[in-house]
Coordinates of N, CA and C in Angstrom, one line a residue:
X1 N 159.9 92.7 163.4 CA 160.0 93.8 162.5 C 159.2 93.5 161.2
X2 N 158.7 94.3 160.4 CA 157.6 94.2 159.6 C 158.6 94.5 158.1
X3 N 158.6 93.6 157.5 CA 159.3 93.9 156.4 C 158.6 94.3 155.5
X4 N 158.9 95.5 154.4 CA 158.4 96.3 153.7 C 159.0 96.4 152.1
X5 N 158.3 96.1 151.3 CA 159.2 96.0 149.9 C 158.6 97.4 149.3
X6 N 159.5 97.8 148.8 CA 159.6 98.9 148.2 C 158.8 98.6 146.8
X7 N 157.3 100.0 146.8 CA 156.7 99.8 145.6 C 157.1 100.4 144.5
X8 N 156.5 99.3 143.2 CA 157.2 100.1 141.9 C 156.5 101.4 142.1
X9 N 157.1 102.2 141.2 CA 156.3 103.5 140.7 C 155.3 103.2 139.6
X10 N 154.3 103.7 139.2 CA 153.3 103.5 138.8 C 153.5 103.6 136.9
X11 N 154.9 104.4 137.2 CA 155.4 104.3 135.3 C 155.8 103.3 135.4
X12 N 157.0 102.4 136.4 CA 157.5 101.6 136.0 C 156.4 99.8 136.2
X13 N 155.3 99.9 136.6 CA 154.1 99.3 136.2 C 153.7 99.5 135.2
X14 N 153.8 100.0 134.3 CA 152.9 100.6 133.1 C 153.9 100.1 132.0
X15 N 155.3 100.2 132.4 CA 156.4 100.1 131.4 C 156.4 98.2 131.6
X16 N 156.4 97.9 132.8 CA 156.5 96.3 132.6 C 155.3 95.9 132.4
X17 N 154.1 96.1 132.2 CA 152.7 95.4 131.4 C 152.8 95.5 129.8
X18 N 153.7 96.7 129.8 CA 154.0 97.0 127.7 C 154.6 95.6 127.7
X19 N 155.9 95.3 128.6 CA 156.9 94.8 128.4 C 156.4 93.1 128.1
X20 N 155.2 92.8 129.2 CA 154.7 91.5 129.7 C 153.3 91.1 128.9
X21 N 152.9 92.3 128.2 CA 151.4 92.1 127.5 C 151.7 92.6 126.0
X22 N 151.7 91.3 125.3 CA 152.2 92.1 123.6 C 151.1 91.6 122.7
X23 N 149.9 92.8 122.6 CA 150.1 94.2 122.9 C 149.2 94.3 124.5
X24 N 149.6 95.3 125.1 CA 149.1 95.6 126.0 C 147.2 96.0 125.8
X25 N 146.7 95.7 126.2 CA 145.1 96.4 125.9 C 144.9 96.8 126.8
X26 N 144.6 98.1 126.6 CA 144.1 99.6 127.8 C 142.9 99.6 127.5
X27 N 142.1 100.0 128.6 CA 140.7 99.3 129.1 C 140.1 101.0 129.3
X28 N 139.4 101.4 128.4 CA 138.8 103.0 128.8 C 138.0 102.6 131.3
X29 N 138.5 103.7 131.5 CA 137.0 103.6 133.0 C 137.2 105.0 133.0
X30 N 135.3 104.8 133.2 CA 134.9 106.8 133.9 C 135.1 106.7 135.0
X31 N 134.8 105.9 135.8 CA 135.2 106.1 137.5 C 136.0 104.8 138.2
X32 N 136.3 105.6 139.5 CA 136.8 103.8 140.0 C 136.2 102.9 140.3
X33 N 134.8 103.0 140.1 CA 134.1 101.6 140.5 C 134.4 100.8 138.8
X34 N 134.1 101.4 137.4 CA 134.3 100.7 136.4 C 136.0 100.1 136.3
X35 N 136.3 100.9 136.5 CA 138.1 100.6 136.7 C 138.3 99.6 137.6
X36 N 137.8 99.4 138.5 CA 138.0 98.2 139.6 C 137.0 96.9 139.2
X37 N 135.9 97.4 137.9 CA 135.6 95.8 137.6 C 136.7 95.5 136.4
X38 N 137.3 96.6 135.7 CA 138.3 96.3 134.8 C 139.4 95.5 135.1
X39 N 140.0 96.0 136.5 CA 140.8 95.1 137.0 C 140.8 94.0 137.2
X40 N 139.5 93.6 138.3 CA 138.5 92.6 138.2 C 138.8 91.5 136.8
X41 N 138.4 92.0 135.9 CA 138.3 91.1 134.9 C 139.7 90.6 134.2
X42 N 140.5 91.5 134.0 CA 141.8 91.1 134.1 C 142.8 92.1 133.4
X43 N 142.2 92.9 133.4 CA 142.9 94.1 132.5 C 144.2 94.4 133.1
X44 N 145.3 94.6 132.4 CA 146.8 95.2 133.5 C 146.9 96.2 132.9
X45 N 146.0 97.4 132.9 CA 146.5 98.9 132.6 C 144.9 99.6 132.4
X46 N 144.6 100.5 132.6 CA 143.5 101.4 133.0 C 143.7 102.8 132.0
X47 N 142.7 103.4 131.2 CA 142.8 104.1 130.2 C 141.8 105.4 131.0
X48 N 142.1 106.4 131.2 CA 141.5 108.1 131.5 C 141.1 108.8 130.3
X49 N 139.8 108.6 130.0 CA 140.2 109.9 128.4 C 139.5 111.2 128.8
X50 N 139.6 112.0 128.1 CA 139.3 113.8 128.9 C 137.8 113.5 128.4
X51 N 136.9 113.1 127.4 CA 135.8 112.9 126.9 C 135.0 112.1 128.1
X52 N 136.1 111.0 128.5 CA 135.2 110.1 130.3 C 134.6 111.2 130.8
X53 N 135.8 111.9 131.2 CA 135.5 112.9 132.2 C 134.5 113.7 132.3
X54 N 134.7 114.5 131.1 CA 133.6 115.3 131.1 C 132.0 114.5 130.6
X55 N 131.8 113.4 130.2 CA 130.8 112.5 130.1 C 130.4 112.5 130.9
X56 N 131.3 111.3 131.7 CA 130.6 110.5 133.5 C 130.6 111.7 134.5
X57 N 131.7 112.2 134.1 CA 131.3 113.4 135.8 C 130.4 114.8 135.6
X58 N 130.6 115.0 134.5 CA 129.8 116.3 134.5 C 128.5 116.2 133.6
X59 N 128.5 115.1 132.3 CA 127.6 115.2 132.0 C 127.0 115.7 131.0
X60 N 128.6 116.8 130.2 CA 128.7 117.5 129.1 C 129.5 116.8 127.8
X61 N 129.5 116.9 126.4 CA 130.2 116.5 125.7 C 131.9 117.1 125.7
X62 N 132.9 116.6 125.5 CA 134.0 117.1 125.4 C 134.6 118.0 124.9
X63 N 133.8 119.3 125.1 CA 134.4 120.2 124.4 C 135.4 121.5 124.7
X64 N 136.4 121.1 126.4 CA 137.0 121.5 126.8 C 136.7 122.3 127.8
X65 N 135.9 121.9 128.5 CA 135.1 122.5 129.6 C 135.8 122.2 131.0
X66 N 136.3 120.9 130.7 CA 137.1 120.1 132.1 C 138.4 120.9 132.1
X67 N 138.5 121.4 133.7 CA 139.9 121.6 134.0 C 140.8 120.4 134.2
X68 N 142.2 120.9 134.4 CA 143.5 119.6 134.8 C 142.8 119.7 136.2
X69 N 142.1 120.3 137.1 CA 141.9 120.0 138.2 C 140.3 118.7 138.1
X70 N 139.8 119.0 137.4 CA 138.6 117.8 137.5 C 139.2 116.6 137.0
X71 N 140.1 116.5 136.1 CA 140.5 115.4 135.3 C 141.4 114.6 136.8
X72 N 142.2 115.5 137.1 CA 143.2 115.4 138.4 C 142.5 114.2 139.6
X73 N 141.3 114.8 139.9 CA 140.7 114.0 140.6 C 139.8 113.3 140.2
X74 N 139.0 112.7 139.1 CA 138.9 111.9 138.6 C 139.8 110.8 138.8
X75 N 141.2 110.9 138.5 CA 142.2 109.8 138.2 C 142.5 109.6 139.2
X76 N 143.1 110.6 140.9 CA 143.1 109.8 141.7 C 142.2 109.2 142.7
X77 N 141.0 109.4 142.4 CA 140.0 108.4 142.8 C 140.0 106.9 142.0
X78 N 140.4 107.0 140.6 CA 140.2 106.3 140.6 C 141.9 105.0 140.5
X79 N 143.1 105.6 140.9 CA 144.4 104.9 141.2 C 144.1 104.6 142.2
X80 N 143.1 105.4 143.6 CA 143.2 104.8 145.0 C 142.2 103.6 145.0
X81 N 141.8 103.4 144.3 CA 141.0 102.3 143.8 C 141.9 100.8 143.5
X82 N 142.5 100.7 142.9 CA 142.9 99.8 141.5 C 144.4 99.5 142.3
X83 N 145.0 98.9 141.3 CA 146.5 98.5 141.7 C 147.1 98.0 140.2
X84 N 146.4 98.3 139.3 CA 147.5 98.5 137.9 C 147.3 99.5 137.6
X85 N 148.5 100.3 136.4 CA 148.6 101.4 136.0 C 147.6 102.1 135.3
X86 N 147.3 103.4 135.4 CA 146.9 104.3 134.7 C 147.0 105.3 133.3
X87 N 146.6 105.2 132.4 CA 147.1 106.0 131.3 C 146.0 107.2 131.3
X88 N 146.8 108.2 131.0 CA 145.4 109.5 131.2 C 145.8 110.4 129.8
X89 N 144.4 110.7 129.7 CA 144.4 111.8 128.4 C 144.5 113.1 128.7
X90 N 145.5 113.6 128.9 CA 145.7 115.2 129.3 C 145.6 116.1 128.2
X91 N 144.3 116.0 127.4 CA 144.5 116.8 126.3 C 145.6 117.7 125.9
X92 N 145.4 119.5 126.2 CA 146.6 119.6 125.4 C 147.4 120.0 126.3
X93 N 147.6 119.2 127.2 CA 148.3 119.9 128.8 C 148.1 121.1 129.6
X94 N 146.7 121.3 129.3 CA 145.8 122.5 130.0 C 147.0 123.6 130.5
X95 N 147.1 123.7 129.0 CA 148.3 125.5 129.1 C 149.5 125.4 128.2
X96 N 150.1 126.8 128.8 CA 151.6 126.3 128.1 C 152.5 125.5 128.3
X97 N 153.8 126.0 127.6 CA 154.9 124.6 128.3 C 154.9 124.7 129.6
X98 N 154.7 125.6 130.7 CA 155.1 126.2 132.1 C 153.7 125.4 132.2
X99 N 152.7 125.2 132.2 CA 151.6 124.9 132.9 C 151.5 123.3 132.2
X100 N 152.2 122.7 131.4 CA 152.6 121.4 130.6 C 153.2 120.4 131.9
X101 N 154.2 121.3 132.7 CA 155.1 121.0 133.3 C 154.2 120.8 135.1
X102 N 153.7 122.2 135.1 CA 152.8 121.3 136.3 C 151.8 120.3 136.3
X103 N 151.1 120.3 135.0 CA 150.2 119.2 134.7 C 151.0 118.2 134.9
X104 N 152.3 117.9 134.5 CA 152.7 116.7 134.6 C 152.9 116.0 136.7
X105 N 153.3 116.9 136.9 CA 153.9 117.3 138.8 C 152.2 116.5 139.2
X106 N 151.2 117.1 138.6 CA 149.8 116.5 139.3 C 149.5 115.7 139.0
X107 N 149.9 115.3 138.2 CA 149.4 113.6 137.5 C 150.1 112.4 138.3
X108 N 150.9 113.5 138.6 CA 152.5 112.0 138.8 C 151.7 111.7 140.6
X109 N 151.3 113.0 141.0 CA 151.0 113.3 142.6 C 149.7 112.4 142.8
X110 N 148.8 111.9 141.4 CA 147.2 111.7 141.7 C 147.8 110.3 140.9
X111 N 149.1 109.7 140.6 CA 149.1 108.4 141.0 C 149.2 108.2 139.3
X112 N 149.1 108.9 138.4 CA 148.4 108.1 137.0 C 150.4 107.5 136.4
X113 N 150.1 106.5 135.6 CA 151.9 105.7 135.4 C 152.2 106.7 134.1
X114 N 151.1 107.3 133.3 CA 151.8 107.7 131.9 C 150.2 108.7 131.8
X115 N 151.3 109.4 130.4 CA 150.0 110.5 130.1 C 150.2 110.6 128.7
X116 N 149.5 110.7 128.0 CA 149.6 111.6 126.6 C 148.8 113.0 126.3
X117 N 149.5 113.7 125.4 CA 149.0 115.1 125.2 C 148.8 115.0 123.8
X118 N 147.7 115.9 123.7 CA 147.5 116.2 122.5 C 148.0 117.7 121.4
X119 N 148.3 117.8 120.8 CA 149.0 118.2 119.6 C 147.7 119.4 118.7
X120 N 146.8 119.4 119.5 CA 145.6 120.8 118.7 C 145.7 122.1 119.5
X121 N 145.0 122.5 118.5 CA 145.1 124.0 118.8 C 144.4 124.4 119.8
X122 N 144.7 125.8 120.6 CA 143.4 126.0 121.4 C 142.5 126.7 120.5
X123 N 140.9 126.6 120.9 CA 140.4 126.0 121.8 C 140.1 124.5 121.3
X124 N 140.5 123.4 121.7 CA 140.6 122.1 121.1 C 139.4 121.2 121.2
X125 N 138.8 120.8 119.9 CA 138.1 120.4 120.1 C 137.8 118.6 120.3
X126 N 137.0 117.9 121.1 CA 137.1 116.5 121.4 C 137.9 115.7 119.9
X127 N 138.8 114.8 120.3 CA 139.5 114.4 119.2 C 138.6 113.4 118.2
X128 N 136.7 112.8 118.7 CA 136.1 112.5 117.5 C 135.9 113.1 116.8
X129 N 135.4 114.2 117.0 CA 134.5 115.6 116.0 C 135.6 116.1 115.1
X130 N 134.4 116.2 114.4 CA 135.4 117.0 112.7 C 136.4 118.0 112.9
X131 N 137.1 118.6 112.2 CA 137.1 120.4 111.9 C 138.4 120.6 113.2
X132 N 139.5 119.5 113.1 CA 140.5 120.0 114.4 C 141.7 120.6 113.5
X133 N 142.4 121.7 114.1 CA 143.7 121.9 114.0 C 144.6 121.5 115.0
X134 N 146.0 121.4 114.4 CA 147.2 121.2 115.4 C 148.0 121.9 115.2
X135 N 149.1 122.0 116.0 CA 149.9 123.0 116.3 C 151.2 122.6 115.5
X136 N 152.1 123.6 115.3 CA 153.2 123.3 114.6 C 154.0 122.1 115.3
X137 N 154.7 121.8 114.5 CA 156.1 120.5 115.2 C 157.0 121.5 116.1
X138 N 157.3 122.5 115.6 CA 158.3 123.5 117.3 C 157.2 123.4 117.7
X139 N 156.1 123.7 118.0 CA 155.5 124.1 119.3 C 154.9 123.2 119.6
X140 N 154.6 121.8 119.0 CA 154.4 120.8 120.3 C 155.9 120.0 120.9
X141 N 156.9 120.0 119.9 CA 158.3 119.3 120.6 C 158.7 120.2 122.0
X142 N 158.4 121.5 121.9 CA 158.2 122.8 122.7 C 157.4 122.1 124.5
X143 N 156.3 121.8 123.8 CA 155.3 121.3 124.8 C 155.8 120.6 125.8
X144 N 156.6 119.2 124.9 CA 157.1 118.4 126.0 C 158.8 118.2 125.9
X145 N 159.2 119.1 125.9 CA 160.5 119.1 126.6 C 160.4 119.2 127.9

């Protein structure tokens, strides 16, 4: 019989590298080939930012062009890759609370251990560039309930 250990889940990887790396250093990768020298080198956590995305894969500046579906697969190409956790930039959770809530369902499905959202307004612009608004405190506490 082939014995089989039950894997962590990919948050609870992400929660024990905070726990084991003080501080943890998250390593930006556009794809999984850079993610896999990241690991490679010795990184225990892997960084997604919505700016990678639209950089390395398309080629445009981040100015919210990427859907949760291109970000989506971006990330799990690059989790099937790698074997430490993923942190992803889901900007502003591509929608409302109702579409907050699937974004999260696809993240969790494409493997990434944690996500953060951003707090601007639509149409949101890349978080270097000048000239951003954010959304009230109800309506981002709103966001992620």
């Amino acid at each position: 019989a082939i014995f089989q250990e039950k894997m962590a889940t990919p948050g609870a990887r992400f929660r024990e590298a905070v726990q084991k790396c003080r501080p943890l250093q998250v390593v930006g990768a556009v794809n999984a080939y850079t993610a896999m020298l990241a690991e490679k080198t010795g990184f225990q956590a892997i960084y997604v930012s919505g700016s990678g995305v639209a950089t390395a894969s398309f080629g445009m500046p981040d100015l919210g062009i990427t859907t949760m579906s291109d970000v989506v697969e971006d990330v799990r190409r690059i989790t099937s890759a790698i074997s430490v956790p993923v942190l992803v930039d889901i900007d502003t959770g591509f929608g409302s609370a109702l579409n907050i809530a699937r974004t999260i369902r696809e993240f969790e499905r494409a493997g990434a251990a944690a996500v953060h959202i951003e707090d601007q307004v639509q149409a949101k612009r890349c978080g270097h560039r000048p000239v951003k608004q954010v959304v009230s405190t109800d309506e981002m506490i709103d966001s992620i309930r």
